[in-house]
Amino acid sequence: MSYQSTSLTHRQSRGKMMNGAPNPIDVYVGKRIRLRREILQMSQMDLAQLLSIAFQQLQKYEKGTNRISVSRLWDISVVLKVPVTFFYEGIDDELDQYSPRRLYCSNTPPVMLDFSSDPLTQNSNLELIIALEKIKNRQLQQDIRNLIISVSRPTNNLLNDNID
């Protein structure tokens, strides 16, 4: 594997694309932060306060316009109660093309990540989680959760038996 030297333009770009746009991976991570914040029904102001940053800074993180340091991403993962890997789940080979190692290094093989079996990468599941969290009546919320769990069990799966 050969390494192409980093150009002055790359060093000055601070992680942005050559045209000045945010790196698509940074944008993706920002969207995952926003998604998790919304699942928890947390405002930008609330999350920013818990992170001791201005809400404008959080907005820039969520849009990908400001890059997130590793230590800050750790804090975000702790406050949002997810592992750091949550923010990278769903990155596919197309998005991997924008990794700095792929943009600025030659002969770098793509990383093949398969998150297709991860239920949190499917929008319909995320919508269901958000809707369930919005139910104020906790007993009703628990009853719906129990119903879903009950019908998903193979021995009690009457709904799936009737689909075929």
PDB file of N, CA and C in Angstrom, residues 82-156:
ATOM      1  N   VAL A  82     -26.049   5.791  24.011  1.00  0.00           N
ATOM      2  CA  VAL A  82     -25.775   4.839  22.931  1.00  0.00           C
ATOM      3  C   VAL A  82     -24.266   4.653  22.833  1.00  0.00           C
ATOM      4  N   PRO A  83     -23.818   3.521  22.302  1.00  0.00           N
ATOM      5  CA  PRO A  83     -22.379   3.371  22.081  1.00  0.00           C
ATOM      6  C   PRO A  83     -21.924   4.297  20.952  1.00  0.00           C
ATOM      7  N   VAL A  84     -20.669   4.653  20.957  1.00  0.00           N
ATOM      8  CA  VAL A  84     -20.129   5.535  19.913  1.00  0.00           C
ATOM      9  C   VAL A  84     -20.383   4.939  18.530  1.00  0.00           C
ATOM     10  N   THR A  85     -20.356   3.633  18.424  1.00  0.00           N
ATOM     11  CA  THR A  85     -20.567   2.982  17.132  1.00  0.00           C
ATOM     12  C   THR A  85     -21.936   3.280  16.538  1.00  0.00           C
ATOM     13  N   PHE A  86     -22.912   3.656  17.382  1.00  0.00           N
ATOM     14  CA  PHE A  86     -24.252   3.998  16.890  1.00  0.00           C
ATOM     15  C   PHE A  86     -24.177   5.068  15.805  1.00  0.00           C
ATOM     16  N   PHE A  87     -23.271   6.021  15.957  1.00  0.00           N
ATOM     17  CA  PHE A  87     -23.208   7.149  15.036  1.00  0.00           C
ATOM     18  C   PHE A  87     -22.658   6.765  13.663  1.00  0.00           C
ATOM     19  N   TYR A  88     -22.020   5.595  13.588  1.00  0.00           N
ATOM     20  CA  TYR A  88     -21.434   5.139  12.328  1.00  0.00           C
ATOM     21  C   TYR A  88     -22.226   4.015  11.678  1.00  0.00           C
ATOM     22  N   GLU A  89     -23.222   3.489  12.386  1.00  0.00           N
ATOM     23  CA  GLU A  89     -24.001   2.388  11.840  1.00  0.00           C
ATOM     24  C   GLU A  89     -24.741   2.845  10.590  1.00  0.00           C
ATOM     25  N   GLY A  90     -24.667   2.032   9.569  1.00  0.00           N
ATOM     26  CA  GLY A  90     -25.347   2.338   8.318  1.00  0.00           C
ATOM     27  C   GLY A  90     -24.440   2.954   7.269  1.00  0.00           C
ATOM     28  N   ILE A  91     -23.191   3.230   7.617  1.00  0.00           N
ATOM     29  CA  ILE A  91     -22.264   3.749   6.610  1.00  0.00           C
ATOM     30  C   ILE A  91     -21.973   2.626   5.630  1.00  0.00           C
ATOM     31  N   ASP A  92     -22.251   2.886   4.366  1.00  0.00           N
ATOM     32  CA  ASP A  92     -22.045   1.868   3.342  1.00  0.00           C
ATOM     33  C   ASP A  92     -20.814   2.197   2.504  1.00  0.00           C
ATOM     34  N   ASP A  93     -20.549   1.359   1.503  1.00  0.00           N
ATOM     35  CA  ASP A  93     -19.355   1.551   0.677  1.00  0.00           C
ATOM     36  C   ASP A  93     -19.388   2.887  -0.056  1.00  0.00           C
ATOM     37  N   GLU A  94     -20.581   3.337  -0.451  1.00  0.00           N
ATOM     38  CA  GLU A  94     -20.684   4.624  -1.153  1.00  0.00           C
ATOM     39  C   GLU A  94     -20.234   5.777  -0.251  1.00  0.00           C
ATOM     40  N   LEU A  95     -20.684   5.768   0.991  1.00  0.00           N
ATOM     41  CA  LEU A  95     -20.295   6.809   1.932  1.00  0.00           C
ATOM     42  C   LEU A  95     -18.837   6.651   2.351  1.00  0.00           C
ATOM     43  N   ASP A  96     -18.375   5.410   2.428  1.00  0.00           N
ATOM     44  CA  ASP A  96     -16.986   5.133   2.792  1.00  0.00           C
ATOM     45  C   ASP A  96     -16.010   5.789   1.808  1.00  0.00           C
ATOM     46  N   GLN A  97     -16.455   6.044   0.595  1.00  0.00           N
ATOM     47  CA  GLN A  97     -15.590   6.696  -0.407  1.00  0.00           C
ATOM     48  C   GLN A  97     -15.111   8.072   0.054  1.00  0.00           C
ATOM     49  N   TYR A  98     -15.823   8.676   1.011  1.00  0.00           N
ATOM     50  CA  TYR A  98     -15.482  10.011   1.480  1.00  0.00           C
ATOM     51  C   TYR A  98     -14.593  10.005   2.716  1.00  0.00           C
ATOM     52  N   SER A  99     -14.207   8.824   3.154  1.00  0.00           N
ATOM     53  CA  SER A  99     -13.278   8.730   4.278  1.00  0.00           C
ATOM     54  C   SER A  99     -11.953   9.366   3.863  1.00  0.00           C
ATOM     55  N   PRO A 100     -11.333  10.136   4.749  1.00  0.00           N
ATOM     56  CA  PRO A 100     -10.042  10.742   4.387  1.00  0.00           C
ATOM     57  C   PRO A 100      -9.009   9.717   3.915  1.00  0.00           C
ATOM     58  N   ARG A 101      -9.010   8.519   4.489  1.00  0.00           N
ATOM     59  CA  ARG A 101      -8.057   7.513   4.043  1.00  0.00           C
ATOM     60  C   ARG A 101      -8.336   7.099   2.611  1.00  0.00           C
ATOM     61  N   ARG A 102      -9.608   7.181   2.181  1.00  0.00           N
ATOM     62  CA  ARG A 102      -9.948   6.839   0.800  1.00  0.00           C
ATOM     63  C   ARG A 102      -9.718   8.017  -0.131  1.00  0.00           C
ATOM     64  N   LEU A 103      -9.937   9.238   0.373  1.00  0.00           N
ATOM     65  CA  LEU A 103      -9.763  10.420  -0.478  1.00  0.00           C
ATOM     66  C   LEU A 103      -8.293  10.744  -0.727  1.00  0.00           C
ATOM     67  N   TYR A 104      -7.444  10.507   0.255  1.00  0.00           N
ATOM     68  CA  TYR A 104      -6.072  10.998   0.173  1.00  0.00           C
ATOM     69  C   TYR A 104      -5.008   9.917   0.157  1.00  0.00           C
ATOM     70  N   CYS A 105      -5.406   8.649   0.203  1.00  0.00           N
ATOM     71  CA  CYS A 105      -4.437   7.551   0.164  1.00  0.00           C
ATOM     72  C   CYS A 105      -4.759   6.659  -1.028  1.00  0.00           C
ATOM     73  N   SER A 106      -3.719   6.198  -1.698  1.00  0.00           N
ATOM     74  CA  SER A 106      -3.956   5.306  -2.829  1.00  0.00           C
ATOM     75  C   SER A 106      -3.969   3.855  -2.356  1.00  0.00           C
ATOM     76  N   ASN A 107      -4.582   3.005  -3.137  1.00  0.00           N
ATOM     77  CA  ASN A 107      -4.630   1.557  -2.876  1.00  0.00           C
ATOM     78  C   ASN A 107      -5.242   1.199  -1.528  1.00  0.00           C
ATOM     79  N   THR A 108      -6.206   1.962  -1.084  1.00  0.00           N
ATOM     80  CA  THR A 108      -6.876   1.657   0.180  1.00  0.00           C
ATOM     81  C   THR A 108      -8.159   0.911  -0.131  1.00  0.00           C
ATOM     82  N   PRO A 109      -8.256  -0.331   0.347  1.00  0.00           N
ATOM     83  CA  PRO A 109      -9.476  -1.098   0.051  1.00  0.00           C
ATOM     84  C   PRO A 109     -10.670  -0.536   0.806  1.00  0.00           C
ATOM     85  N   PRO A 110     -11.857  -0.656   0.230  1.00  0.00           N
ATOM     86  CA  PRO A 110     -13.052  -0.185   0.935  1.00  0.00           C
ATOM     87  C   PRO A 110     -13.348  -1.075   2.132  1.00  0.00           C
ATOM     88  N   VAL A 111     -14.007  -0.495   3.106  1.00  0.00           N
ATOM     89  CA  VAL A 111     -14.463  -1.254   4.257  1.00  0.00           C
ATOM     90  C   VAL A 111     -15.877  -1.717   3.948  1.00  0.00           C
ATOM     91  N   MET A 112     -16.106  -2.979   4.080  1.00  0.00           N
ATOM     92  CA  MET A 112     -17.436  -3.514   3.808  1.00  0.00           C
ATOM     93  C   MET A 112     -18.171  -3.684   5.138  1.00  0.00           C
ATOM     94  N   LEU A 113     -18.999  -2.739   5.460  1.00  0.00           N
ATOM     95  CA  LEU A 113     -19.790  -2.802   6.676  1.00  0.00           C
ATOM     96  C   LEU A 113     -21.218  -3.157   6.291  1.00  0.00           C
ATOM     97  N   ASP A 114     -21.781  -4.126   6.953  1.00  0.00           N
ATOM     98  CA  ASP A 114     -23.149  -4.527   6.654  1.00  0.00           C
ATOM     99  C   ASP A 114     -24.019  -4.325   7.889  1.00  0.00           C
ATOM    100  N   PHE A 115     -24.790  -3.252   7.855  1.00  0.00           N
ATOM    101  CA  PHE A 115     -25.699  -2.970   8.953  1.00  0.00           C
ATOM    102  C   PHE A 115     -27.146  -3.219   8.535  1.00  0.00           C
ATOM    103  N   SER A 116     -27.321  -3.942   7.432  1.00  0.00           N
ATOM    104  CA  SER A 116     -28.676  -4.155   6.922  1.00  0.00           C
ATOM    105  C   SER A 116     -29.555  -4.916   7.903  1.00  0.00           C
ATOM    106  N   SER A 117     -28.943  -5.708   8.775  1.00  0.00           N
ATOM    107  CA  SER A 117     -29.749  -6.445   9.743  1.00  0.00           C
ATOM    108  C   SER A 117     -30.010  -5.638  11.013  1.00  0.00           C
ATOM    109  N   ASP A 118     -29.451  -4.437  11.101  1.00  0.00           N
ATOM    110  CA  ASP A 118     -29.651  -3.593  12.278  1.00  0.00           C
ATOM    111  C   ASP A 118     -31.009  -2.904  12.175  1.00  0.00           C
ATOM    112  N   PRO A 119     -31.937  -3.220  13.090  1.00  0.00           N
ATOM    113  CA  PRO A 119     -33.269  -2.622  13.007  1.00  0.00           C
ATOM    114  C   PRO A 119     -33.272  -1.108  13.175  1.00  0.00           C
ATOM    115  N   LEU A 120     -32.231  -0.534  13.783  1.00  0.00           N
ATOM    116  CA  LEU A 120     -32.202   0.918  13.963  1.00  0.00           C
ATOM    117  C   LEU A 120     -31.843   1.670  12.694  1.00  0.00           C
ATOM    118  N   THR A 121     -31.476   0.961  11.636  1.00  0.00           N
ATOM    119  CA  THR A 121     -31.176   1.647  10.386  1.00  0.00           C
ATOM    120  C   THR A 121     -32.390   1.717   9.469  1.00  0.00           C
ATOM    121  N   GLN A 122     -33.498   1.129   9.878  1.00  0.00           N
ATOM    122  CA  GLN A 122     -34.712   1.135   9.070  1.00  0.00           C
ATOM    123  C   GLN A 122     -35.655   2.221   9.576  1.00  0.00           C
ATOM    124  N   ASN A 123     -36.012   3.141   8.699  1.00  0.00           N
ATOM    125  CA  ASN A 123     -36.833   4.292   9.078  1.00  0.00           C
ATOM    126  C   ASN A 123     -38.161   3.899   9.706  1.00  0.00           C
ATOM    127  N   SER A 124     -38.793   2.851   9.195  1.00  0.00           N
ATOM    128  CA  SER A 124     -40.090   2.462   9.748  1.00  0.00           C
ATOM    129  C   SER A 124     -39.949   2.043  11.207  1.00  0.00           C
ATOM    130  N   ASN A 125     -38.868   1.389  11.557  1.00  0.00           N
ATOM    131  CA  ASN A 125     -38.652   1.004  12.950  1.00  0.00           C
ATOM    132  C   ASN A 125     -38.382   2.227  13.813  1.00  0.00           C
ATOM    133  N   LEU A 126     -37.643   3.170  13.280  1.00  0.00           N
ATOM    134  CA  LEU A 126     -37.365   4.396  14.029  1.00  0.00           C
ATOM    135  C   LEU A 126     -38.644   5.185  14.259  1.00  0.00           C
ATOM    136  N   GLU A 127     -39.493   5.245  13.250  1.00  0.00           N
ATOM    137  CA  GLU A 127     -40.770   5.938  13.407  1.00  0.00           C
ATOM    138  C   GLU A 127     -41.617   5.270  14.487  1.00  0.00           C
ATOM    139  N   LEU A 128     -41.590   3.954  14.520  1.00  0.00           N
ATOM    140  CA  LEU A 128     -42.343   3.215  15.537  1.00  0.00           C
ATOM    141  C   LEU A 128     -41.809   3.524  16.935  1.00  0.00           C
ATOM    142  N   ILE A 129     -40.510   3.541  17.089  1.00  0.00           N
ATOM    143  CA  ILE A 129     -39.901   3.848  18.388  1.00  0.00           C
ATOM    144  C   ILE A 129     -40.270   5.262  18.830  1.00  0.00           C
ATOM    145  N   ILE A 130     -40.159   6.216  17.928  1.00  0.00           N
ATOM    146  CA  ILE A 130     -40.488   7.603  18.254  1.00  0.00           C
ATOM    147  C   ILE A 130     -41.963   7.719  18.638  1.00  0.00           C
ATOM    148  N   ALA A 131     -42.843   7.067  17.858  1.00  0.00           N
ATOM    149  CA  ALA A 131     -44.283   7.123  18.151  1.00  0.00           C
ATOM    150  C   ALA A 131     -44.579   6.484  19.504  1.00  0.00           C
ATOM    151  N   LEU A 132     -43.955   5.358  19.799  1.00  0.00           N
ATOM    152  CA  LEU A 132     -44.175   4.680  21.076  1.00  0.00           C
ATOM    153  C   LEU A 132     -43.728   5.561  22.238  1.00  0.00           C
ATOM    154  N   GLU A 133     -42.603   6.244  22.076  1.00  0.00           N
ATOM    155  CA  GLU A 133     -42.105   7.125  23.133  1.00  0.00           C
ATOM    156  C   GLU A 133     -43.001   8.338  23.348  1.00  0.00           C
ATOM    157  N   LYS A 134     -43.771   8.713  22.335  1.00  0.00           N
ATOM    158  CA  LYS A 134     -44.647   9.880  22.452  1.00  0.00           C
ATOM    159  C   LYS A 134     -45.942   9.582  23.208  1.00  0.00           C
ATOM    160  N   ILE A 135     -46.247   8.308  23.409  1.00  0.00           N
ATOM    161  CA  ILE A 135     -47.458   7.948  24.152  1.00  0.00           C
ATOM    162  C   ILE A 135     -47.239   8.314  25.610  1.00  0.00           C
ATOM    163  N   LYS A 136     -48.041   9.231  26.120  1.00  0.00           N
ATOM    164  CA  LYS A 136     -47.873   9.736  27.479  1.00  0.00           C
ATOM    165  C   LYS A 136     -48.335   8.739  28.533  1.00  0.00           C
ATOM    166  N   ASN A 137     -49.351   7.963  28.198  1.00  0.00           N
ATOM    167  CA  ASN A 137     -49.876   6.967  29.135  1.00  0.00           C
ATOM    168  C   ASN A 137     -48.890   5.797  29.167  1.00  0.00           C
ATOM    169  N   ARG A 138     -48.112   5.714  30.236  1.00  0.00           N
ATOM    170  CA  ARG A 138     -47.054   4.704  30.334  1.00  0.00           C
ATOM    171  C   ARG A 138     -47.602   3.280  30.353  1.00  0.00           C
ATOM    172  N   GLN A 139     -48.776   3.089  30.935  1.00  0.00           N
ATOM    173  CA  GLN A 139     -49.367   1.742  30.942  1.00  0.00           C
ATOM    174  C   GLN A 139     -49.748   1.327  29.528  1.00  0.00           C
ATOM    175  N   LEU A 140     -50.353   2.258  28.772  1.00  0.00           N
ATOM    176  CA  LEU A 140     -50.715   1.967  27.385  1.00  0.00           C
ATOM    177  C   LEU A 140     -49.450   1.704  26.561  1.00  0.00           C
ATOM    178  N   GLN A 141     -48.427   2.504  26.788  1.00  0.00           N
ATOM    179  CA  GLN A 141     -47.157   2.315  26.093  1.00  0.00           C
ATOM    180  C   GLN A 141     -46.605   0.906  26.372  1.00  0.00           C
ATOM    181  N   GLN A 142     -46.630   0.503  27.628  1.00  0.00           N
ATOM    182  CA  GLN A 142     -46.140  -0.818  28.006  1.00  0.00           C
ATOM    183  C   GLN A 142     -47.007  -1.923  27.404  1.00  0.00           C
ATOM    184  N   ASP A 143     -48.332  -1.730  27.369  1.00  0.00           N
ATOM    185  CA  ASP A 143     -49.235  -2.727  26.788  1.00  0.00           C
ATOM    186  C   ASP A 143     -48.955  -2.911  25.291  1.00  0.00           C
ATOM    187  N   ILE A 144     -48.731  -1.817  24.581  1.00  0.00           N
ATOM    188  CA  ILE A 144     -48.423  -1.899  23.146  1.00  0.00           C
ATOM    189  C   ILE A 144     -47.087  -2.611  22.944  1.00  0.00           C
ATOM    190  N   ARG A 145     -46.115  -2.266  23.758  1.00  0.00           N
ATOM    191  CA  ARG A 145     -44.806  -2.925  23.683  1.00  0.00           C
ATOM    192  C   ARG A 145     -44.966  -4.425  23.920  1.00  0.00           C
ATOM    193  N   ASN A 146     -45.717  -4.787  24.948  1.00  0.00           N
ATOM    194  CA  ASN A 146     -45.928  -6.207  25.249  1.00  0.00           C
ATOM    195  C   ASN A 146     -46.659  -6.923  24.114  1.00  0.00           C
ATOM    196  N   LEU A 147     -47.620  -6.246  23.484  1.00  0.00           N
ATOM    197  CA  LEU A 147     -48.334  -6.834  22.357  1.00  0.00           C
ATOM    198  C   LEU A 147     -47.367  -7.128  21.208  1.00  0.00           C
ATOM    199  N   ILE A 148     -46.528  -6.168  20.898  1.00  0.00           N
ATOM    200  CA  ILE A 148     -45.557  -6.346  19.809  1.00  0.00           C
ATOM    201  C   ILE A 148     -44.612  -7.501  20.129  1.00  0.00           C
ATOM    202  N   ILE A 149     -44.137  -7.549  21.350  1.00  0.00           N
ATOM    203  CA  ILE A 149     -43.247  -8.638  21.754  1.00  0.00           C
ATOM    204  C   ILE A 149     -43.976  -9.974  21.685  1.00  0.00           C
ATOM    205  N   SER A 150     -45.203  -9.991  22.127  1.00  0.00           N
ATOM    206  CA  SER A 150     -45.979 -11.224  22.137  1.00  0.00           C
ATOM    207  C   SER A 150     -46.189 -11.782  20.733  1.00  0.00           C
ATOM    208  N   VAL A 151     -46.614 -10.945  19.798  1.00  0.00           N
ATOM    209  CA  VAL A 151     -46.866 -11.439  18.436  1.00  0.00           C
ATOM    210  C   VAL A 151     -45.576 -11.730  17.666  1.00  0.00           C
ATOM    211  N   SER A 152     -44.461 -11.239  18.162  1.00  0.00           N
ATOM    212  CA  SER A 152     -43.194 -11.515  17.474  1.00  0.00           C
ATOM    213  C   SER A 152     -42.589 -12.851  17.878  1.00  0.00           C
ATOM    214  N   ARG A 153     -43.091 -13.448  18.935  1.00  0.00           N
ATOM    215  CA  ARG A 153     -42.585 -14.756  19.374  1.00  0.00           C
ATOM    216  C   ARG A 153     -43.080 -15.840  18.424  1.00  0.00           C
ATOM    217  N   PRO A 154     -42.210 -16.748  18.044  1.00  0.00           N
ATOM    218  CA  PRO A 154     -42.591 -17.798  17.082  1.00  0.00           C
ATOM    219  C   PRO A 154     -43.791 -18.639  17.533  1.00  0.00           C
ATOM    220  N   THR A 155     -43.928 -18.924  18.804  1.00  0.00           N
ATOM    221  CA  THR A 155     -45.026 -19.778  19.272  1.00  0.00           C
ATOM    222  C   THR A 155     -46.365 -19.067  19.278  1.00  0.00           C
ATOM    223  N   ASN A 156     -46.340 -17.737  19.333  1.00  0.00           N
ATOM    224  CA  ASN A 156     -47.587 -16.964  19.388  1.00  0.00           C
ATOM    225  C   ASN A 156     -47.777 -16.102  18.143  1.00  0.00           C
TER     226      ASN A 156
END
